[in-house]
Amino acid sequence: MIKDLPPNVVKDIAVAVALEGENAESKVWYVYLINLKNIPLENVLVTSKGYGEKDGEQVKTSTLRHSFPLVEANSYKLIEPIDEQTFGLNNEYWLSYYIGREIFDKKFIFLPESIVDDNFIKLPVINKPGVMIG
């Protein structure tokens, strides 16, 4: 049965962690969904959670759910703020969306310590520094 389903490959879609600003005490970070396609995404659902090991103990964050009726072509949506303390965990974003009547889904995972200055790029569409998974 599963072999009969179309592959529905996700491409030209990214999840990014962007540095919004900083002061002497802290940095402000946000997670974005970036649509690099020339067509909109409909009925978009994103679940996010963090998990992994910190100080020798297993840690899990709450699972958050976000929905967007529409993400326009070549645009972005703010998913959520992210705390720098979770950068040592796996930060997972599971995306599902429709294009017409076809459903697509993909899991994006920022691995521990992957959100660092060495991995920064200028994020497309958003034009801010950050780390992107596409």
PDB file of C-alpha atoms in Angstrom:
ATOM      1  CA  MET A   1       0.000   0.000   0.000  1.00  0.00           C
ATOM      2  CA  ILE A   2       2.667   2.530   0.998  1.00  0.00           C
ATOM      3  CA  LYS A   3       4.568   1.780  -2.213  1.00  0.00           C
ATOM      4  CA  ASP A   4       1.526   3.030  -4.149  1.00  0.00           C
ATOM      5  CA  LEU A   5       1.708   6.517  -2.609  1.00  0.00           C
ATOM      6  CA  PRO A   6       3.431   9.278  -4.600  1.00  0.00           C
ATOM      7  CA  PRO A   7       6.852  10.305  -3.244  1.00  0.00           C
ATOM      8  CA  ASN A   8       5.864  13.991  -2.670  1.00  0.00           C
ATOM      9  CA  VAL A   9       9.422  15.221  -2.193  1.00  0.00           C
ATOM     10  CA  VAL A  10       9.817  18.401  -0.141  1.00  0.00           C
ATOM     11  CA  LYS A  11      12.167  20.901  -1.772  1.00  0.00           C
ATOM     12  CA  ASP A  12      12.602  24.677  -1.805  1.00  0.00           C
ATOM     13  CA  ILE A  13      11.324  24.768   1.773  1.00  0.00           C
ATOM     14  CA  ALA A  14      13.546  25.540   4.771  1.00  0.00           C
ATOM     15  CA  VAL A  15      13.433  26.003   8.519  1.00  0.00           C
ATOM     16  CA  ALA A  16      15.851  28.587   9.898  1.00  0.00           C
ATOM     17  CA  VAL A  17      16.980  29.882  13.266  1.00  0.00           C
ATOM     18  CA  ALA A  18      17.702  33.600  12.939  1.00  0.00           C
ATOM     19  CA  LEU A  19      19.521  35.961  15.245  1.00  0.00           C
ATOM     20  CA  GLU A  20      17.071  38.829  15.748  1.00  0.00           C
ATOM     21  CA  GLY A  21      19.151  40.993  18.024  1.00  0.00           C
ATOM     22  CA  GLU A  22      21.503  41.022  20.970  1.00  0.00           C
ATOM     23  CA  ASN A  23      22.538  43.067  23.951  1.00  0.00           C
ATOM     24  CA  ALA A  24      25.143  42.687  26.689  1.00  0.00           C
ATOM     25  CA  GLU A  25      23.114  40.044  28.557  1.00  0.00           C
ATOM     26  CA  SER A  26      21.538  37.912  25.840  1.00  0.00           C
ATOM     27  CA  LYS A  27      20.703  37.203  22.219  1.00  0.00           C
ATOM     28  CA  VAL A  28      17.200  37.001  20.771  1.00  0.00           C
ATOM     29  CA  TRP A  29      16.495  34.089  18.401  1.00  0.00           C
ATOM     30  CA  TYR A  30      13.455  33.169  16.278  1.00  0.00           C
ATOM     31  CA  VAL A  31      12.604  30.117  14.181  1.00  0.00           C
ATOM     32  CA  TYR A  32      11.157  30.701  10.708  1.00  0.00           C
ATOM     33  CA  LEU A  33       9.589  28.652   7.958  1.00  0.00           C
ATOM     34  CA  ILE A  34      10.889  29.839   4.576  1.00  0.00           C
ATOM     35  CA  ASN A  35       8.982  29.105   1.361  1.00  0.00           C
ATOM     36  CA  LEU A  36      11.413  29.424  -1.556  1.00  0.00           C
ATOM     37  CA  LYS A  37       8.835  28.077  -4.026  1.00  0.00           C
ATOM     38  CA  ASN A  38       7.019  30.206  -6.588  1.00  0.00           C
ATOM     39  CA  ILE A  39       3.694  28.854  -5.298  1.00  0.00           C
ATOM     40  CA  PRO A  40       2.008  29.191  -1.903  1.00  0.00           C
ATOM     41  CA  LEU A  41       1.743  26.480   0.747  1.00  0.00           C
ATOM     42  CA  GLU A  42      -1.689  25.799   2.218  1.00  0.00           C
ATOM     43  CA  ASN A  43      -2.869  24.375   5.552  1.00  0.00           C
ATOM     44  CA  VAL A  44       0.627  24.380   7.020  1.00  0.00           C
ATOM     45  CA  LEU A  45       1.193  22.573  10.324  1.00  0.00           C
ATOM     46  CA  VAL A  46       4.447  22.636  12.299  1.00  0.00           C
ATOM     47  CA  THR A  47       5.170  20.739  15.500  1.00  0.00           C
ATOM     48  CA  SER A  48       8.299  21.548  17.452  1.00  0.00           C
ATOM     49  CA  LYS A  49      10.096  19.861  20.317  1.00  0.00           C
ATOM     50  CA  GLY A  50      13.530  19.579  21.838  1.00  0.00           C
ATOM     51  CA  TYR A  51      15.128  16.417  23.186  1.00  0.00           C
ATOM     52  CA  GLY A  52      18.510  15.032  24.121  1.00  0.00           C
ATOM     53  CA  GLU A  53      20.965  14.840  26.979  1.00  0.00           C
ATOM     54  CA  LYS A  54      22.011  17.730  29.184  1.00  0.00           C
ATOM     55  CA  ASP A  55      24.300  17.386  32.201  1.00  0.00           C
ATOM     56  CA  GLY A  56      24.081  13.584  31.942  1.00  0.00           C
ATOM     57  CA  GLU A  57      20.276  13.452  32.073  1.00  0.00           C
ATOM     58  CA  GLN A  58      17.666  12.940  29.360  1.00  0.00           C
ATOM     59  CA  VAL A  59      15.744  16.144  28.665  1.00  0.00           C
ATOM     60  CA  LYS A  60      12.539  16.781  26.680  1.00  0.00           C
ATOM     61  CA  THR A  61      10.822  20.086  26.041  1.00  0.00           C
ATOM     62  CA  SER A  62       7.105  20.578  25.533  1.00  0.00           C
ATOM     63  CA  THR A  63       5.735  19.815  22.085  1.00  0.00           C
ATOM     64  CA  LEU A  64       4.317  22.958  20.487  1.00  0.00           C
ATOM     65  CA  ARG A  65       1.979  23.063  17.500  1.00  0.00           C
ATOM     66  CA  HIS A  66       1.603  25.903  15.022  1.00  0.00           C
ATOM     67  CA  SER A  67      -0.685  26.320  12.019  1.00  0.00           C
ATOM     68  CA  PHE A  68      -0.764  28.748   9.121  1.00  0.00           C
ATOM     69  CA  PRO A  69      -3.628  28.760   6.612  1.00  0.00           C
ATOM     70  CA  LEU A  70      -1.294  30.102   3.909  1.00  0.00           C
ATOM     71  CA  VAL A  71       2.413  30.760   3.387  1.00  0.00           C
ATOM     72  CA  GLU A  72       2.782  32.887   0.279  1.00  0.00           C
ATOM     73  CA  ALA A  73       5.333  32.133  -2.461  1.00  0.00           C
ATOM     74  CA  ASN A  74       8.871  33.384  -1.759  1.00  0.00           C
ATOM     75  CA  SER A  75       7.984  34.425   1.782  1.00  0.00           C
ATOM     76  CA  TYR A  76       8.395  33.322   5.374  1.00  0.00           C
ATOM     77  CA  LYS A  77       6.430  32.821   8.581  1.00  0.00           C
ATOM     78  CA  LEU A  78       7.603  33.192  12.144  1.00  0.00           C
ATOM     79  CA  ILE A  79       7.181  29.819  13.861  1.00  0.00           C
ATOM     80  CA  GLU A  80       8.334  30.655  17.405  1.00  0.00           C
ATOM     81  CA  PRO A  81      11.029  32.205  19.565  1.00  0.00           C
ATOM     82  CA  ILE A  82      13.737  29.775  20.685  1.00  0.00           C
ATOM     83  CA  ASP A  83      15.772  29.874  23.880  1.00  0.00           C
ATOM     84  CA  GLU A  84      19.543  29.669  23.539  1.00  0.00           C
ATOM     85  CA  GLN A  85      19.587  27.099  26.359  1.00  0.00           C
ATOM     86  CA  THR A  86      17.990  24.537  24.004  1.00  0.00           C
ATOM     87  CA  PHE A  87      20.835  24.764  21.456  1.00  0.00           C
ATOM     88  CA  GLY A  88      22.530  21.809  23.207  1.00  0.00           C
ATOM     89  CA  LEU A  89      19.516  19.630  22.368  1.00  0.00           C
ATOM     90  CA  ASN A  90      18.077  18.245  19.141  1.00  0.00           C
ATOM     91  CA  ASN A  91      15.503  20.840  18.050  1.00  0.00           C
ATOM     92  CA  GLU A  92      12.968  19.128  15.790  1.00  0.00           C
ATOM     93  CA  TYR A  93      10.429  20.829  13.501  1.00  0.00           C
ATOM     94  CA  TRP A  94       7.987  18.538  11.719  1.00  0.00           C
ATOM     95  CA  LEU A  95       6.323  20.309   8.803  1.00  0.00           C
ATOM     96  CA  SER A  96       3.203  19.256   6.881  1.00  0.00           C
ATOM     97  CA  TYR A  97       1.519  21.262   4.149  1.00  0.00           C
ATOM     98  CA  TYR A  98      -0.642  21.025   1.049  1.00  0.00           C
ATOM     99  CA  ILE A  99      -0.072  22.157  -2.505  1.00  0.00           C
ATOM    100  CA  GLY A 100      -3.430  21.739  -4.175  1.00  0.00           C
ATOM    101  CA  ARG A 101      -4.726  18.342  -3.068  1.00  0.00           C
ATOM    102  CA  GLU A 102      -1.283  16.815  -2.416  1.00  0.00           C
ATOM    103  CA  ILE A 103       0.135  16.613   1.090  1.00  0.00           C
ATOM    104  CA  PHE A 104       3.852  16.945   1.859  1.00  0.00           C
ATOM    105  CA  ASP A 105       5.746  16.481   5.088  1.00  0.00           C
ATOM    106  CA  LYS A 106       9.322  16.591   6.315  1.00  0.00           C
ATOM    107  CA  LYS A 107      11.191  16.577   9.600  1.00  0.00           C
ATOM    108  CA  PHE A 108      13.896  19.230  10.099  1.00  0.00           C
ATOM    109  CA  ILE A 109      16.315  18.650  13.006  1.00  0.00           C
ATOM    110  CA  PHE A 110      18.887  21.122  14.287  1.00  0.00           C
ATOM    111  CA  LEU A 111      21.492  18.902  15.943  1.00  0.00           C
ATOM    112  CA  PRO A 112      23.101  19.870  19.263  1.00  0.00           C
ATOM    113  CA  GLU A 113      25.552  22.745  18.927  1.00  0.00           C
ATOM    114  CA  SER A 114      24.717  23.269  15.210  1.00  0.00           C
ATOM    115  CA  ILE A 115      23.381  26.776  15.854  1.00  0.00           C
ATOM    116  CA  VAL A 116      26.771  28.469  16.115  1.00  0.00           C
ATOM    117  CA  ASP A 117      28.456  31.448  14.439  1.00  0.00           C
ATOM    118  CA  ASP A 118      30.558  29.175  12.183  1.00  0.00           C
ATOM    119  CA  ASN A 119      27.354  27.886  10.525  1.00  0.00           C
ATOM    120  CA  PHE A 120      25.751  31.307   9.985  1.00  0.00           C
ATOM    121  CA  ILE A 121      24.650  32.396   6.536  1.00  0.00           C
ATOM    122  CA  LYS A 122      22.575  35.312   5.336  1.00  0.00           C
ATOM    123  CA  LEU A 123      19.136  33.716   5.307  1.00  0.00           C
ATOM    124  CA  PRO A 124      17.277  34.040   1.984  1.00  0.00           C
ATOM    125  CA  VAL A 125      14.040  36.072   1.975  1.00  0.00           C
ATOM    126  CA  ILE A 126      14.489  37.028   5.669  1.00  0.00           C
ATOM    127  CA  ASN A 127      17.881  38.718   5.119  1.00  0.00           C
ATOM    128  CA  LYS A 128      19.122  38.071   8.669  1.00  0.00           C
ATOM    129  CA  PRO A 129      22.049  36.008   9.966  1.00  0.00           C
ATOM    130  CA  GLY A 130      21.221  32.476  11.017  1.00  0.00           C
ATOM    131  CA  VAL A 131      21.366  28.744  10.423  1.00  0.00           C
ATOM    132  CA  MET A 132      19.120  27.074   7.852  1.00  0.00           C
ATOM    133  CA  ILE A 133      18.098  23.499   7.043  1.00  0.00           C
ATOM    134  CA  GLY A 134      16.548  22.953   3.624  1.00  0.00           C
TER     135      GLY A 134
END
